[in-house]
mmCIF file of C-alpha atoms in Angstrom:
data_model
loop_
_atom_site.group_PDB
_atom_site.id
_atom_site.type_symbol
_atom_site.label_atom_id
_atom_site.label_comp_id
_atom_site.label_asym_id
_atom_site.label_seq_id
_atom_site.Cartn_x
_atom_site.Cartn_y
_atom_site.Cartn_z
ATOM 1 C CA GLN A 1 -5.922 54.328 -76.756
ATOM 2 C CA GLN A 2 -6.260 57.845 -75.145
ATOM 3 C CA GLN A 3 -4.513 56.734 -71.843
ATOM 4 C CA VAL A 4 -1.401 58.117 -70.473
ATOM 5 C CA LYS A 5 0.159 55.528 -68.188
ATOM 6 C CA GLN A 6 2.426 57.034 -65.449
ATOM 7 C CA SER A 7 4.886 55.379 -63.028
ATOM 8 C CA PRO A 8 5.878 55.140 -60.333
ATOM 9 C CA GLN A 9 2.984 55.914 -58.186
ATOM 10 C CA SER A 10 5.311 57.264 -55.502
ATOM 11 C CA LEU A 11 8.949 58.057 -55.275
ATOM 12 C CA ILE A 12 11.332 58.764 -52.376
ATOM 13 C CA VAL A 13 14.591 60.343 -53.061
ATOM 14 C CA GLN A 14 17.326 61.877 -50.985
ATOM 15 C CA LYS A 15 18.232 65.481 -51.178
ATOM 16 C CA GLY A 16 20.617 65.931 -54.059
ATOM 17 C CA GLY A 17 19.482 62.890 -55.993
ATOM 18 C CA ILE A 18 17.838 62.553 -59.270
ATOM 19 C CA SER A 19 14.082 61.972 -59.474
ATOM 20 C CA ILE A 20 12.791 60.206 -62.685
ATOM 21 C CA ILE A 21 9.273 59.821 -63.512
ATOM 22 C CA ASN A 22 8.011 57.988 -66.675
ATOM 23 C CA CYS A 23 5.118 58.154 -68.963
ATOM 24 C CA ALA A 24 3.896 56.251 -71.952
ATOM 25 C CA TYR A 25 1.057 56.820 -74.424
ATOM 26 C CA GLU A 26 -0.560 54.944 -77.371
ATOM 27 C CA ASN A 27 -2.208 57.536 -79.497
ATOM 28 C CA THR A 28 0.123 59.129 -81.949
ATOM 29 C CA ALA A 29 -2.465 62.115 -82.334
ATOM 30 C CA PHE A 30 -1.095 63.656 -79.242
ATOM 31 C CA ASP A 31 0.983 66.725 -80.031
ATOM 32 C CA TYR A 32 1.887 68.465 -76.813
ATOM 33 C CA PHE A 33 3.124 66.817 -73.537
ATOM 34 C CA PRO A 34 3.232 68.910 -70.478
ATOM 35 C CA TRP A 35 4.144 68.100 -66.839
ATOM 36 C CA TYR A 36 2.450 69.638 -63.905
ATOM 37 C CA GLN A 37 3.266 69.926 -60.408
ATOM 38 C CA GLN A 38 0.617 70.064 -57.538
ATOM 39 C CA PHE A 39 1.197 71.003 -53.814
ATOM 40 C CA PRO A 40 -1.415 69.911 -51.256
ATOM 41 C CA GLY A 41 -4.607 71.950 -51.415
ATOM 42 C CA LYS A 42 -3.679 73.697 -54.623
ATOM 43 C CA GLY A 43 -4.485 73.038 -58.191
ATOM 44 C CA PRO A 44 -1.775 71.669 -60.479
ATOM 45 C CA ALA A 45 0.635 74.196 -62.190
ATOM 46 C CA LEU A 46 2.548 73.818 -65.498
ATOM 47 C CA LEU A 47 6.152 72.739 -64.742
ATOM 48 C CA ILE A 48 7.541 72.123 -68.190
ATOM 49 C CA ALA A 49 6.166 70.998 -71.555
ATOM 50 C CA ILE A 50 7.533 69.575 -74.875
ATOM 51 C CA ARG A 51 6.329 68.874 -78.421
ATOM 52 C CA PRO A 52 6.961 65.752 -80.287
ATOM 53 C CA ASP A 53 9.425 67.188 -82.649
ATOM 54 C CA VAL A 54 12.013 67.766 -79.832
ATOM 55 C CA SER A 55 13.803 65.057 -78.028
ATOM 56 C CA GLU A 56 14.723 66.792 -74.781
ATOM 57 C CA LYS A 57 13.771 70.221 -73.237
ATOM 58 C CA LYS A 58 15.643 71.571 -70.010
ATOM 59 C CA GLU A 59 14.494 74.319 -67.797
ATOM 60 C CA GLY A 60 16.719 74.814 -64.824
ATOM 61 C CA ARG A 61 16.820 71.587 -62.805
ATOM 62 C CA PHE A 62 13.783 70.102 -64.697
ATOM 63 C CA THR A 63 14.429 68.087 -67.861
ATOM 64 C CA ILE A 64 11.844 66.263 -70.213
ATOM 65 C CA SER A 65 13.268 63.492 -72.396
ATOM 66 C CA PHE A 66 10.851 62.350 -75.280
ATOM 67 C CA ASN A 67 11.244 59.173 -77.122
ATOM 68 C CA LYS A 68 8.579 59.548 -80.077
ATOM 69 C CA SER A 69 9.328 55.950 -81.655
ATOM 70 C CA ALA A 70 8.661 54.401 -78.145
ATOM 71 C CA LYS A 71 5.829 56.679 -77.367
ATOM 72 C CA GLN A 72 7.330 57.498 -74.030
ATOM 73 C CA PHE A 73 8.457 60.521 -72.069
ATOM 74 C CA SER A 74 9.849 61.137 -68.879
ATOM 75 C CA LEU A 75 10.739 64.056 -66.257
ATOM 76 C CA HIS A 76 14.059 64.256 -64.716
ATOM 77 C CA ILE A 77 14.587 66.414 -61.614
ATOM 78 C CA MET A 78 18.270 67.065 -61.020
ATOM 79 C CA ASP A 79 19.628 68.013 -57.690
ATOM 80 C CA SER A 80 16.317 67.194 -55.861
ATOM 81 C CA GLN A 81 15.198 69.378 -53.046
ATOM 82 C CA PRO A 82 12.861 68.970 -50.285
ATOM 83 C CA GLY A 83 10.638 71.905 -51.853
ATOM 84 C CA ASP A 84 10.220 69.660 -54.806
ATOM 85 C CA SER A 85 8.075 67.359 -52.747
ATOM 86 C CA ALA A 86 4.727 67.410 -54.486
ATOM 87 C CA THR A 87 2.668 65.410 -56.801
ATOM 88 C CA TYR A 88 3.545 65.248 -60.522
ATOM 89 C CA PHE A 89 1.310 64.606 -63.329
ATOM 90 C CA CYS A 90 2.359 63.992 -66.924
ATOM 91 C CA ALA A 91 -0.202 64.897 -69.556
ATOM 92 C CA ALA A 92 -0.851 64.612 -73.353
ATOM 93 C CA SER A 93 -3.046 66.885 -75.507
ATOM 94 C CA MET A 94 -4.544 66.338 -79.040
ATOM 95 C CA ARG A 95 -6.734 68.518 -81.073
ATOM 96 C CA VAL A 96 -10.422 67.597 -81.194
ATOM 97 C CA ILE A 97 -12.669 69.494 -83.725
ATOM 98 C CA VAL A 98 -11.515 73.141 -82.819
ATOM 99 C CA THR A 99 -10.286 72.521 -79.234
ATOM 100 C CA ASP A 100 -7.785 70.502 -77.217
ATOM 101 C CA LYS A 101 -8.428 67.616 -75.102
ATOM 102 C CA LEU A 102 -5.840 67.105 -72.368
ATOM 103 C CA ILE A 103 -5.466 63.776 -70.657
ATOM 104 C CA PHE A 104 -3.578 63.131 -67.606
ATOM 105 C CA GLY A 105 -1.460 60.385 -66.006
ATOM 106 C CA THR A 106 -2.305 58.866 -62.676
ATOM 107 C CA GLY A 107 0.216 61.059 -60.863
ATOM 108 C CA THR A 108 3.515 60.469 -58.867
ATOM 109 C CA ARG A 109 3.871 61.557 -55.219
ATOM 110 C CA LEU A 110 7.357 62.527 -54.915
ATOM 111 C CA GLN A 111 9.010 62.889 -51.434
ATOM 112 C CA VAL A 112 12.436 64.407 -51.008
ATOM 113 C CA PHE A 113 14.162 63.934 -47.697
ATOM 114 C CA PRO A 114 17.094 66.064 -46.349
ATOM 115 C CA ASP B 1 -1.770 87.061 -63.332
ATOM 116 C CA VAL B 2 -4.318 84.587 -64.986
ATOM 117 C CA LYS B 3 -7.081 83.706 -62.518
ATOM 118 C CA VAL B 4 -9.300 80.729 -62.670
ATOM 119 C CA THR B 5 -11.688 81.035 -59.617
ATOM 120 C CA GLN B 6 -13.846 78.376 -58.360
ATOM 121 C CA SER B 7 -16.378 79.890 -56.250
ATOM 122 C CA SER B 8 -16.959 77.000 -53.696
ATOM 123 C CA ARG B 9 -13.984 75.341 -52.058
ATOM 124 C CA TYR B 10 -15.616 73.004 -49.729
ATOM 125 C CA LEU B 11 -19.364 71.741 -50.158
ATOM 126 C CA VAL B 12 -21.268 69.007 -48.482
ATOM 127 C CA LYS B 13 -24.483 67.906 -50.204
ATOM 128 C CA ARG B 14 -27.061 65.175 -49.633
ATOM 129 C CA THR B 15 -27.623 62.316 -52.075
ATOM 130 C CA GLY B 16 -30.111 63.190 -54.702
ATOM 131 C CA GLU B 17 -29.445 67.111 -54.507
ATOM 132 C CA LYS B 18 -28.667 69.036 -57.521
ATOM 133 C CA VAL B 19 -25.294 70.616 -57.283
ATOM 134 C CA PHE B 20 -23.678 73.564 -59.093
ATOM 135 C CA LEU B 21 -19.961 74.016 -59.282
ATOM 136 C CA GLU B 22 -19.137 77.473 -60.936
ATOM 137 C CA CYS B 23 -15.806 78.502 -62.404
ATOM 138 C CA VAL B 24 -14.835 81.825 -63.809
ATOM 139 C CA GLN B 25 -11.656 82.795 -65.728
ATOM 140 C CA ASP B 26 -10.374 86.296 -66.542
ATOM 141 C CA MET B 27 -8.122 85.730 -69.514
ATOM 142 C CA ASP B 28 -10.600 85.452 -72.390
ATOM 143 C CA HIS B 29 -9.525 81.876 -72.924
ATOM 144 C CA GLU B 30 -11.391 79.862 -75.368
ATOM 145 C CA ASN B 31 -10.864 76.603 -73.793
ATOM 146 C CA MET B 32 -12.356 75.600 -70.476
ATOM 147 C CA PHE B 33 -12.190 72.091 -68.649
ATOM 148 C CA TRP B 34 -13.721 70.334 -65.780
ATOM 149 C CA TYR B 35 -11.787 67.331 -64.200
ATOM 150 C CA ARG B 36 -12.299 65.278 -61.130
ATOM 151 C CA GLN B 37 -9.317 64.272 -59.006
ATOM 152 C CA ASP B 38 -9.107 61.029 -57.019
ATOM 153 C CA PRO B 39 -6.390 59.280 -55.532
ATOM 154 C CA GLY B 40 -4.712 56.871 -57.647
ATOM 155 C CA LEU B 41 -6.691 57.892 -60.699
ATOM 156 C CA GLY B 42 -5.087 61.149 -61.514
ATOM 157 C CA LEU B 43 -7.276 63.791 -63.131
ATOM 158 C CA ARG B 44 -10.008 62.653 -65.329
ATOM 159 C CA LEU B 45 -11.604 64.740 -67.766
ATOM 160 C CA ILE B 46 -15.400 65.160 -67.450
ATOM 161 C CA TYR B 47 -16.415 67.907 -69.974
ATOM 162 C CA PHE B 48 -14.643 70.492 -72.039
ATOM 163 C CA SER B 49 -15.648 73.664 -73.997
ATOM 164 C CA TYR B 50 -14.222 75.737 -76.725
ATOM 165 C CA ASP B 51 -16.703 78.394 -76.948
ATOM 166 C CA VAL B 52 -20.034 79.618 -75.645
ATOM 167 C CA LYS B 53 -22.692 77.168 -75.691
ATOM 168 C CA MET B 54 -20.251 74.400 -77.160
ATOM 169 C CA LYS B 55 -19.291 71.491 -75.132
ATOM 170 C CA GLU B 56 -17.626 68.182 -75.636
ATOM 171 C CA LYS B 57 -17.909 65.098 -73.457
ATOM 172 C CA GLY B 58 -14.595 64.102 -71.776
ATOM 173 C CA ASP B 59 -13.860 60.441 -70.508
ATOM 174 C CA ILE B 60 -16.288 60.345 -67.600
ATOM 175 C CA PRO B 61 -19.378 62.553 -68.416
ATOM 176 C CA GLU B 62 -21.885 60.246 -66.953
ATOM 177 C CA GLY B 63 -23.912 61.888 -64.076
ATOM 178 C CA TYR B 64 -22.746 65.302 -65.183
ATOM 179 C CA SER B 65 -23.573 68.276 -67.290
ATOM 180 C CA VAL B 66 -22.126 71.598 -68.182
ATOM 181 C CA SER B 67 -23.132 74.884 -68.981
ATOM 182 C CA ARG B 68 -21.152 77.750 -70.774
ATOM 183 C CA GLU B 69 -23.496 80.638 -71.224
ATOM 184 C CA LYS B 70 -20.625 83.361 -71.183
ATOM 185 C CA LYS B 71 -17.112 82.891 -72.439
ATOM 186 C CA GLU B 72 -15.505 83.463 -68.747
ATOM 187 C CA ARG B 73 -17.882 81.092 -66.962
ATOM 188 C CA PHE B 74 -18.160 77.241 -67.249
ATOM 189 C CA SER B 75 -20.447 75.714 -64.719
ATOM 190 C CA LEU B 76 -20.608 71.872 -63.698
ATOM 191 C CA ILE B 77 -23.964 70.363 -62.625
ATOM 192 C CA LEU B 78 -24.585 67.110 -60.903
ATOM 193 C CA GLU B 79 -28.288 66.648 -61.566
ATOM 194 C CA SER B 80 -28.622 64.211 -58.869
ATOM 195 C CA ALA B 81 -25.695 63.990 -56.455
ATOM 196 C CA SER B 82 -24.546 60.423 -55.444
ATOM 197 C CA THR B 83 -21.901 59.266 -53.039
ATOM 198 C CA ASN B 84 -19.457 58.083 -55.778
ATOM 199 C CA GLN B 85 -19.243 61.758 -56.853
ATOM 200 C CA THR B 86 -17.488 62.689 -53.769
ATOM 201 C CA SER B 87 -14.336 64.027 -55.188
ATOM 202 C CA MET B 88 -12.221 67.143 -55.823
ATOM 203 C CA TYR B 89 -13.191 68.936 -58.774
ATOM 204 C CA LEU B 90 -10.865 71.152 -60.858
ATOM 205 C CA CYS B 91 -11.635 73.881 -63.447
ATOM 206 C CA ALA B 92 -9.129 74.832 -65.852
ATOM 207 C CA SER B 93 -8.872 77.116 -68.839
ATOM 208 C CA SER B 94 -6.452 77.946 -71.617
ATOM 209 C CA PHE B 95 -5.978 79.326 -75.355
ATOM 210 C CA ILE B 96 -5.165 76.769 -77.976
ATOM 211 C CA LEU B 97 -2.672 74.295 -76.374
ATOM 212 C CA ALA B 98 -1.246 73.082 -79.523
ATOM 213 C CA GLU B 99 0.145 76.524 -79.979
ATOM 214 C CA GLY B 100 2.220 76.174 -76.829
ATOM 215 C CA ASN B 101 -0.159 77.867 -74.525
ATOM 216 C CA THR B 102 -0.447 76.909 -70.899
ATOM 217 C CA ILE B 103 -3.601 75.548 -69.119
ATOM 218 C CA TYR B 104 -4.330 77.132 -65.844
ATOM 219 C CA PHE B 105 -6.186 75.488 -62.987
ATOM 220 C CA GLY B 106 -8.408 76.750 -60.303
ATOM 221 C CA GLU B 107 -7.502 75.795 -56.742
ATOM 222 C CA GLY B 108 -10.302 72.954 -56.707
ATOM 223 C CA SER B 109 -13.720 72.368 -55.010
ATOM 224 C CA TRP B 110 -13.844 69.643 -52.508
ATOM 225 C CA LEU B 111 -17.432 68.053 -52.745
ATOM 226 C CA THR B 112 -18.678 65.556 -50.233
ATOM 227 C CA VAL B 113 -21.882 63.662 -50.895
ATOM 228 C CA VAL B 114 -23.456 62.061 -47.865
#
């Protein structure tokens, strides 16, 4: 019930195309949904995040779409660039006692070819 | 700049050895986390802590323990290392996530148990 399911596992996109990564969750106690980007040899870094009271959030070429009733959220990368090639993780957070428990999806390896 | 520092980047240990992974953050964050990252499995939460001497089990605590004697330091302990604990370990810290704060990751500790 605390899982976050992420798909696809890998994605190949041509430069200028749209990359779409999907995530789904079961537990309605989750109240914060971030996306992380990870380059080889580095720790994940926050890319963009959304709360469940908002259906969409856009930051530059990155957009999160959130469907509360379906318990799904997705990351769209517009005009994908080779520099976007990285592993992307969705995540979901809930309050546990006085702290936060952050659960990650299994990751999507994105490759953008020129 | 927020810094989460993992003191050991690469370690090789023998089966049965006691292993300490140290993590220090410089932002006075309440929350600290330990994850392990394995291909195809994403980031799995081992333990998390919201205050000195306080800890909560994550999803895969078996074979691990933690220590938080000071607010800025969170240690992961493998009491008797086994080969199935070969992985990359990521430490992270944050203020309260539900208030829109960001979780910051260290660069990871690659542990090989032989």
